[in-house]
Amino acid sequence: MAAKAKFELKLGPATREAFGATLVELGRENKDIVVVDADLSKSTMTYGFSKEFPERFFTCGIAEANMVAIASGLAAAGKIPFAASFSAFLMTKGFEQLRVTVAYPNFNVKLVGTHSGISIGEDGPSQMSVEDLALACSLPGFTVIAPADGVATSALVRAATAMVGPVFIRTGRVKVPVVYAAGQQFEVGKAIELIEGSDVTLMAHGLMVAESIRAAETLEAEGISARVVDMHTIKPLDREAIHRAAAETGAIVVSEEHLVDGGLGVRVAQAVAELHPCVMEFVGIRNTYAESGTPDGLLDKYGLRAPEVAAAARRALARKK
Amino acid sequence: MRKTKDLAQLQAIARGVRRHIVEMTGAAKSGHPGGSLSAVETLVTLYFDVMNHDPANPRWADRDRFILSKGHAAPVLYAVMAECGYADTPVDQLNTLRKLGSVYQGHPDRRFIPSLEASTGSLGQGLSVAIGMGLAARLDGKAWRTYVVLGDGEIQEGQIWEAAMFGAFHKVDNVVAIVDYNRIQLDGFVKDIMELEPLADKWRAFGWQVVEPDGHDIASLQKAFAEAAATKGKPTVLIAHTIKGKGVSFMENNPKFHGVAPTPAEVEQALKELA
Ligand SMILES: Cc1ncc(C[n+]2csc(CCOP(=O)(O)OP(=O)(O)O)c2C)c(N)n1
Ligand SMILES: [Mg+2]
């Protein structure tokens, strides 16, 4: 991608909306695709699929653990089940079932967590998922994806469907800035370098990709050349991109709408330690549950904004010297 | 606080609580009016008549406990506690519901309101917690009782039935569960999402005493709670027959108002109906 490509970052669809629309398309293309739902279809956006393919849509009631294991059985018998719920409920209530009936037998179940992070807003911590990536990444054999915008979501939901094996896709409630032009190619496990840079690398997933782009623009005005990398696949990590970032820029900032403990940051740090140790900083939620508020108000309060990313980059540069 | 058995007084309190719910969710522009309105008489009867509690002394060791397991109905709990006069639930801040910094979080949160007995919002867990409290009271030889309000959609969670088995097996007769049987959940009518019938038979088969009050008739609720108190050797469940959105014509039995707040015009109309 061009070094000085300007990003407009206009508001586009929520990633859950892109998921819902893509699911309908996939349903038309492949009759093996089935959907299980736990009383949230109008929120997770599986509602469109349920209207067009009622015979392939199964309501489970408010029963996430059962939903996950039903999906396991469907996958065992050759279907491609999508199980969707708020990420908080899908990953925590369904976790033991994910472990024993999906990860362990390595079944082809696609899990889509919506309303992830704190940007769900007013509903507050019980509905916020800030540990879902840690849980999903802990499952052997899982592929874990956190797309930045609608274009990325559509492409990666398609890619996840094309591959065989369990995949967790993390989406959000709110409309997010458009990062990608239509037609952008995505490969699971291959990070995308959005902005070239040589002083520091800003890595992110989800809505922190746009914040990292904004931070890079701020830093550029200060004469700091920041590389921006969208780590849309949290597992398996793109170790090559991480190695390059460490070797070529010598400083990495990882930003995410997730607990710092157990998120992308610690996974990148592990790879950096193994491949090419360098200075790192982390932007994320630190050892707390959030609260109710507007999505924007919460992202401000909990420091998930471009200024915090830029500040972390400056700290990293200072330590690099 | 003014506790009372007087029906007219309790009904007047219920009307005031309904007005709060409409105003709070209207001001918040989000939240769950339907399931808050369906539980009004249940909570008013508990807090203003049945339960032993002292708003001036919220940590009184012998108080009865209350858990709103269907935590999304937080507005009804906040409004009732505010009317009771708990210091950490001020009436004049009810309309800060769901705003950054408000004690009135989207779902009940003990970090903000210490007088709450539990933080809830993830459905399916409150019955277990209530039974744990009941066991503790029994171990301590205490007479206090625990009340827990469940949604009908909520009891689709498997944990509810694990707890139901436990409660009967261990004869936890100081716990009363109330199912707010409004027949609507998030995505639509319960019968279309995951039918619960025959519901009373299910609870009976699990070993519970079942009472089926009209959940909007305070006298019927009072009678049901009295029957629960008189039932020994097993826990009691009230299957409270209710109407989601009760009291506001355009919200009644309307799945839309599960999780959609009234517009300013709708608030105005609702308050007229609740005058
Ligand atoms: C474990 C869990 N799954 C899903 C949700 C999302 N959710 C919130 S309210 C609700 C429907 C609840 O229906 P019901 O229990 O009947 O409540 P009521 O009708 O009294 O509002 C759902 C699915 C949740 N809060 N917790
Ligand atoms: Mg209901």
Coordinates of N, CA and C and ligand atoms in Angstrom, one line a residue, chain B residues 152-153 180 182-185 244, ligand 2:
Chain B
D152 N -38.6 -15.1 32.2 CA -39.1 -16.4 31.6 C -38.1 -16.8 30.5
G153 N -37.6 -15.9 29.7 CA -36.5 -16.2 28.8 C -35.3 -16.7 29.5
D180 N -41.0 -14.0 36.2 CA -41.8 -12.9 35.6 C -42.3 -13.4 34.2
N182 N -43.9 -13.1 31.5 CA -44.5 -12.1 30.5 C -44.5 -12.6 29.1
R183 N -44.0 -13.8 28.9 CA -44.1 -14.5 27.6 C -43.4 -13.9 26.4
I184 N -42.5 -12.9 26.7 CA -41.7 -12.3 25.7 C -40.3 -12.3 26.1
Q185 N -39.4 -12.6 25.2 CA -37.9 -12.4 25.5 C -37.4 -11.4 24.5
K244 N -45.7 -7.9 29.5 CA -44.5 -7.1 29.3 C -45.0 -5.7 28.9
Ligands
MG2 MG -39.8 -12.4 29.4

